[in-house]
Coordinates of C-alpha atoms in Angstrom, one line a residue:
M5 CA 0.0 0.0 0.0
K6 CA 1.3 3.4 -0.9
Q7 CA 2.4 5.9 1.7
G8 CA -0.5 7.9 3.1
F9 CA -3.1 5.3 2.3
E10 CA -2.8 3.1 5.3
K11 CA -5.6 5.4 6.3
P12 CA -8.8 5.9 4.2
L13 CA -8.9 9.3 2.6
V14 CA -12.1 11.3 3.0
I15 CA -13.0 14.1 0.6
A16 CA -15.7 16.3 2.1
G17 CA -17.5 19.5 1.2
S18 CA -20.9 20.9 0.2
G19 CA -22.6 19.5 -2.8
R20 CA -21.5 21.1 -6.1
S21 CA -18.1 22.1 -4.6
G22 CA -15.8 20.1 -6.9
T23 CA -15.4 17.1 -4.5
T24 CA -15.8 14.6 -7.3
W25 CA -13.1 16.1 -9.3
V26 CA -10.7 16.3 -6.3
Q27 CA -11.5 12.7 -5.5
D28 CA -10.7 11.5 -9.0
V29 CA -7.5 13.5 -9.3
I30 CA -6.1 11.9 -6.2
A31 CA -7.6 8.4 -6.6
S32 CA -6.6 8.0 -10.2
A33 CA -2.9 8.5 -9.5
N34 CA -2.8 6.3 -6.4
G35 CA -4.9 3.3 -7.4
L36 CA -7.6 4.0 -4.8
K37 CA -11.1 2.6 -4.7
T38 CA -13.5 5.4 -4.9
I39 CA -16.7 5.3 -2.8
F40 CA -19.1 7.9 -4.0
E41 CA -21.5 9.8 -1.6
P42 CA -22.5 6.8 0.6
L43 CA -24.9 9.0 2.7
L44 CA -27.3 9.5 -0.2
P45 CA -30.6 9.1 1.7
V46 CA -32.3 6.8 -0.9
L47 CA -29.6 4.1 -0.4
D48 CA -30.8 2.6 2.9
D49 CA -32.2 3.4 6.3
T50 CA -28.8 4.3 7.8
A51 CA -28.0 6.8 5.1
K52 CA -31.4 8.3 5.4
K53 CA -31.1 8.6 9.1
Y54 CA -27.7 10.1 9.3
A55 CA -27.3 12.2 6.1
D56 CA -26.5 15.8 7.1
R57 CA -26.6 15.0 10.8
Y58 CA -24.7 17.1 13.3
L59 CA -22.6 14.7 15.4
T60 CA -20.0 15.7 17.9
A61 CA -17.1 13.5 19.0
E62 CA -18.8 12.0 22.0
V63 CA -22.1 10.9 20.3
E64 CA -22.7 7.2 20.3
A65 CA -24.2 5.9 17.0
P66 CA -23.7 2.1 16.7
Q67 CA -25.8 1.9 13.5
L68 CA -23.7 4.5 11.8
N69 CA -20.5 2.8 13.1
A70 CA -21.5 -0.4 11.4
Y71 CA -22.2 1.4 8.2
M72 CA -19.0 3.4 8.3
D73 CA -17.1 0.2 9.0
R74 CA -18.2 -1.2 5.6
I75 CA -17.4 2.1 3.9
F76 CA -13.9 2.5 5.2
S77 CA -13.0 -1.1 4.7
G78 CA -14.1 -0.8 1.1
S79 CA -16.7 -3.5 1.4
L80 CA -19.7 -1.3 0.7
D81 CA -20.9 -2.1 -2.8
N82 CA -23.9 -0.7 -4.8
V83 CA -24.6 0.9 -8.1
W84 CA -24.5 4.4 -6.7
T85 CA -21.3 4.3 -4.5
N86 CA -19.4 2.3 -7.2
Y87 CA -20.7 3.7 -10.5
R88 CA -22.3 7.0 -9.6
V89 CA -25.8 6.4 -11.0
R90 CA -28.8 6.5 -8.8
P91 CA -30.5 3.1 -8.8
D92 CA -34.0 4.6 -8.3
R93 CA -33.6 6.5 -11.6
L94 CA -32.7 3.4 -13.6
K95 CA -36.2 2.1 -13.3
P96 CA -38.3 2.9 -16.4
S97 CA -41.6 4.8 -16.1
L98 CA -44.2 6.1 -18.5
E99 CA -43.3 9.7 -17.6
Q100 CA -39.8 9.2 -18.9
F101 CA -41.0 8.2 -22.3
K102 CA -43.6 11.0 -22.8
S103 CA -41.1 13.0 -24.8
C104 CA -37.9 12.5 -26.9
S105 CA -35.9 14.6 -24.5
K106 CA -37.0 12.6 -21.4
A107 CA -36.3 9.4 -23.2
R108 CA -32.8 10.6 -24.2
A109 CA -32.1 11.5 -20.6
F110 CA -33.1 8.0 -19.5
Y111 CA -30.8 6.5 -22.1
R112 CA -27.9 8.7 -21.0
R113 CA -28.2 7.4 -17.5
Y114 CA -27.7 3.8 -18.7
K115 CA -24.9 5.0 -20.9
N116 CA -23.2 6.7 -17.9
L117 CA -23.6 3.5 -15.9
L118 CA -21.8 1.5 -18.6
N119 CA -19.1 4.1 -19.0
N120 CA -18.5 4.4 -15.2
Y121 CA -18.4 0.7 -14.9
R122 CA -15.5 0.6 -17.3
I123 CA -13.7 3.4 -15.4
Y124 CA -14.3 2.5 -11.8
N125 CA -14.5 -1.3 -11.9
K126 CA -10.9 -1.8 -11.4
G127 CA -8.8 -3.6 -8.8
P128 CA -6.9 -4.5 -6.7
N129 CA -6.7 -1.1 -5.0
D130 CA -4.1 0.4 -2.8
G131 CA -6.5 2.1 -0.5
V132 CA -10.0 3.7 -0.2
S133 CA -11.1 7.2 -1.0
V134 CA -14.6 8.2 0.2
K135 CA -16.4 11.3 -1.1
F136 CA -19.0 12.8 1.2
I137 CA -21.3 15.8 0.6
R138 CA -23.6 15.0 3.5
A139 CA -21.0 14.5 6.3
N140 CA -19.7 18.1 6.9
L141 CA -21.4 18.2 10.2
M142 CA -20.1 14.9 11.5
L143 CA -16.4 15.2 10.6
E144 CA -15.6 15.6 14.3
W145 CA -17.4 12.4 15.0
L146 CA -15.7 10.6 12.1
E147 CA -12.3 11.7 13.2
A148 CA -13.0 10.6 16.7
N149 CA -14.1 7.1 15.6
Y150 CA -11.8 6.4 12.7
D151 CA -8.2 6.8 11.8
I152 CA -8.7 8.8 8.6
N153 CA -7.3 11.6 6.6
V154 CA -9.7 14.4 5.6
L155 CA -9.5 16.9 2.8
F156 CA -12.3 19.5 3.1
I157 CA -13.2 21.5 0.0
L158 CA -14.7 25.0 0.1
R159 CA -16.2 26.5 -3.0
H160 CA -17.8 29.9 -3.6
P161 CA -21.4 29.8 -2.3
C162 CA -22.7 31.6 -5.4
A163 CA -21.2 29.0 -7.6
V164 CA -22.7 26.3 -5.5
I165 CA -26.1 27.9 -5.3
E166 CA -26.3 28.6 -9.1
S167 CA -25.3 25.0 -9.9
K168 CA -28.0 23.6 -7.5
L169 CA -30.7 25.7 -8.9
R170 CA -29.8 25.0 -12.5
L171 CA -29.4 21.2 -12.0
D172 CA -32.8 21.0 -10.3
Q173 CA -34.3 22.7 -13.3
V174 CA -32.6 20.3 -15.7
A175 CA -33.9 17.3 -13.6
R176 CA -37.3 18.8 -13.6
D177 CA -37.3 19.2 -17.3
A178 CA -36.3 15.5 -17.7
G179 CA -39.3 14.4 -15.5
L180 CA -37.1 13.2 -12.7
I181 CA -38.3 15.5 -10.0
E182 CA -41.2 17.8 -9.1
D183 CA -41.5 20.9 -6.9
M184 CA -38.1 22.1 -5.4
G185 CA -36.2 19.0 -6.4
D186 CA -33.0 17.3 -5.1
W187 CA -31.5 20.4 -3.7
D188 CA -34.6 21.7 -1.9
P189 CA -33.1 24.0 0.8
Y190 CA -36.3 24.3 2.8
A191 CA -36.5 20.5 3.3
R192 CA -32.9 20.5 4.5
L193 CA -33.5 23.5 6.8
E194 CA -36.5 21.8 8.3
R195 CA -34.3 18.8 9.0
Y196 CA -31.7 21.0 10.7
F197 CA -34.2 22.8 12.8
K198 CA -35.3 19.5 14.3
D199 CA -31.8 18.9 15.6
E200 CA -31.7 20.6 19.1
L201 CA -27.9 20.4 19.5
F202 CA -27.3 21.9 16.1
M203 CA -29.8 24.6 16.7
Q204 CA -28.1 25.4 20.0
D205 CA -24.5 25.4 18.6
Y206 CA -24.8 26.9 15.1
I207 CA -28.3 28.0 14.1
T208 CA -29.8 30.1 16.8
P209 CA -26.6 32.1 17.5
Y210 CA -26.4 33.3 13.9
I211 CA -30.0 33.3 12.6
G212 CA -31.8 34.6 15.7
E213 CA -35.4 35.5 14.7
L214 CA -34.8 35.3 10.9
D215 CA -37.6 33.4 9.2
V216 CA -35.6 31.2 6.8
F217 CA -38.7 29.7 5.3
D218 CA -39.6 33.2 4.0
L219 CA -36.4 33.5 2.1
S220 CA -35.9 33.1 -1.7
P221 CA -34.4 29.8 -2.9
A222 CA -31.1 31.6 -3.5
E223 CA -31.1 33.1 0.1
A224 CA -32.2 29.8 1.6
N225 CA -29.4 27.9 -0.2
T226 CA -27.0 30.5 1.1
V227 CA -28.1 29.7 4.7
I228 CA -27.5 26.0 3.9
W229 CA -24.0 26.7 2.6
C230 CA -23.2 28.7 5.8
L231 CA -24.6 26.0 8.1
E232 CA -22.6 23.3 6.2
N233 CA -19.3 25.2 6.2
R234 CA -19.4 27.5 9.2
P235 CA -18.5 24.6 11.7
I236 CA -15.3 23.9 9.6
L237 CA -14.3 27.6 9.4
T238 CA -15.0 28.1 13.1
K239 CA -13.0 25.2 14.5
G240 CA -10.5 25.0 11.7
P241 CA -8.8 21.8 10.5
G242 CA -8.0 19.2 13.1
Y243 CA -5.2 16.6 13.1
G244 CA -5.2 14.7 9.8
R245 CA -7.4 17.3 8.1
S246 CA -6.5 19.6 5.3
L247 CA -8.5 22.4 3.8
A248 CA -8.5 23.9 0.3
C249 CA -10.6 26.3 -1.8
Y250 CA -11.9 25.0 -5.1
E251 CA -11.0 28.3 -6.9
T252 CA -7.4 28.0 -5.7
L253 CA -7.1 24.4 -6.9
V254 CA -8.4 25.4 -10.3
S255 CA -6.2 28.5 -10.7
S256 CA -3.0 27.6 -8.9
G257 CA -2.2 24.3 -10.7
S258 CA 0.1 21.8 -9.2
E259 CA 1.5 24.1 -6.4
E260 CA -1.7 23.9 -4.3
W261 CA -2.1 20.2 -4.9
E262 CA 1.5 19.6 -3.7
R263 CA 0.7 21.5 -0.5
I264 CA -2.3 19.2 0.1
A265 CA -0.4 16.1 -0.8
D266 CA 2.3 17.1 1.7
E267 CA -0.2 17.7 4.5
L268 CA -1.8 14.3 3.8
S269 CA 1.5 12.5 3.3
I270 CA 0.7 11.2 -0.2
N271 CA 4.0 12.2 -1.8
G272 CA 2.5 14.8 -4.1
L273 CA 0.9 12.0 -6.2
V274 CA -2.0 13.4 -8.2
D275 CA -3.1 12.7 -11.7
K276 CA -2.0 15.8 -13.6
S277 CA -3.9 14.8 -16.7
L278 CA -7.1 15.4 -14.7
L279 CA -6.1 18.8 -13.2
T280 CA -7.6 20.7 -16.0
K281 CA -10.6 18.4 -16.6
P282 CA -13.8 18.9 -14.6
S283 CA -15.6 15.8 -13.4
Q284 CA -18.6 14.2 -15.0
Q285 CA -20.8 16.2 -12.6
A286 CA -19.5 19.6 -14.0
S287 CA -21.8 21.5 -16.3
Q288 CA -21.3 21.7 -20.1
D289 CA -20.6 25.4 -19.9
F290 CA -17.7 24.7 -17.5
H291 CA -16.2 22.3 -20.0
S292 CA -16.6 24.9 -22.8
A293 CA -15.4 28.0 -20.9
A294 CA -12.4 29.5 -22.6
S295 CA -10.3 30.5 -19.6
I296 CA -9.9 29.7 -15.9
S297 CA -11.2 33.1 -15.1
S298 CA -14.4 32.5 -17.1
K299 CA -14.8 29.0 -15.5
L300 CA -14.7 30.5 -12.0
S301 CA -16.8 33.6 -12.7
R302 CA -19.5 32.4 -15.0
W303 CA -22.1 32.4 -12.2
Q304 CA -21.8 36.2 -11.8
D305 CA -24.0 36.9 -14.9
R306 CA -26.7 34.5 -13.6
F307 CA -27.6 36.6 -10.5
V308 CA -28.9 40.1 -10.6
E309 CA -27.3 42.6 -8.3
S310 CA -30.2 42.5 -5.8
D311 CA -29.8 38.7 -5.5
K312 CA -26.1 39.2 -4.9
K313 CA -26.8 41.7 -2.2
R314 CA -29.2 39.4 -0.4
I315 CA -26.7 36.5 -0.6
D316 CA -24.0 38.7 0.7
D317 CA -26.2 39.8 3.6
V318 CA -26.7 36.1 4.6
L319 CA -22.9 35.6 4.5
T320 CA -22.4 38.6 6.7
L321 CA -25.0 37.3 9.1
F322 CA -22.9 34.2 9.6
N323 CA -19.6 36.2 9.8
I324 CA -18.3 34.5 6.6
D325 CA -15.4 36.6 5.2
V326 CA -13.8 34.0 2.9
Y327 CA -16.2 34.8 0.1
S328 CA -18.2 37.7 -1.2
A329 CA -21.1 37.6 -3.7
F330 CA -19.4 40.3 -5.6
D331 CA -16.0 38.6 -6.1
P332 CA -15.5 35.1 -7.6
M333 CA -12.3 34.5 -5.8
P334 CA -11.8 33.6 -2.1
K335 CA -10.2 36.0 0.4
N336 CA -8.1 35.4 3.5
I337 CA -6.8 32.2 2.1
F338 CA -3.4 32.6 3.7
N339 CA -5.0 32.6 7.2
L340 CA -7.0 29.5 6.4
V341 CA -4.0 27.6 5.1
K342 CA -1.7 28.8 7.9
R343 CA -4.3 27.6 10.4
A344 CA -4.4 24.2 8.7
G345 CA -0.7 23.9 8.8
N346 CA -0.5 24.8 12.5
S347 CA -3.0 22.1 13.3
H348 CA -0.5 19.3 12.4

């Protein structure tokens, strides 16, 4: 087993933050088995119960322990975690054949399944890499219960929000979802508000009397981003945890990747052929953008100024100073990286 992969590697971050790309860049060069988003709620009762849960180090969760044992040992196997296609969306229905566009979308899912089977059905592996987008709030618990290395990815909230809103519209047009869709912020907020400890630690101190259910989808998604990332920014990286901003990874090339590899003791091994290639989850306009700058700023033209102001107000409410709705690049990165380095 290669140095650094005696421990499972966890890639964590909010959905639409580039975590898939980061996982593939590292896993491809190091012969790692990739386990993809094992806390997707439709997978089983454990994933449904613990997705997006706030768990501190001292919490006892034997059901989750049993599930994570399978994940970190590499023994969890299903269509989604192995090949990145939702099993519930492989089942044909009359709705999916009511139009040519919906039928083509259904065909593409099977095409993706075959393509991903060819890519990811490899072995033996030199270790395990697990990508989570629903475990941000339980990283402290994971680190207390398992000997793992964690790489946490931050991405501009406006880029994340724009991507979620756009993807839900695409899925809606394909007949896959109705109403708010996969990234419904109000359903997730309702789940968070039922968690008394999370309310006490992170929601009430920042939100106060704000009626989050009266916010626009963009504002509500900003609240979600803050709730998912604020605990990481507040406590900073712990032992065995590294932190990076998506924008810096895209714009800085191999230098930033080498820093991460050094912190995680993986000898700087990354698949450089993938550094300039977005993952299969990236949008078509990301693929076709002419420059790095245009890739990172394309969301700016998709929000009117009043939306940016409201998003920025929410970031201010949570004391988030890493990003601004009026600037596509992160700020204060030196302090974040320095804090990460000091934690080791």
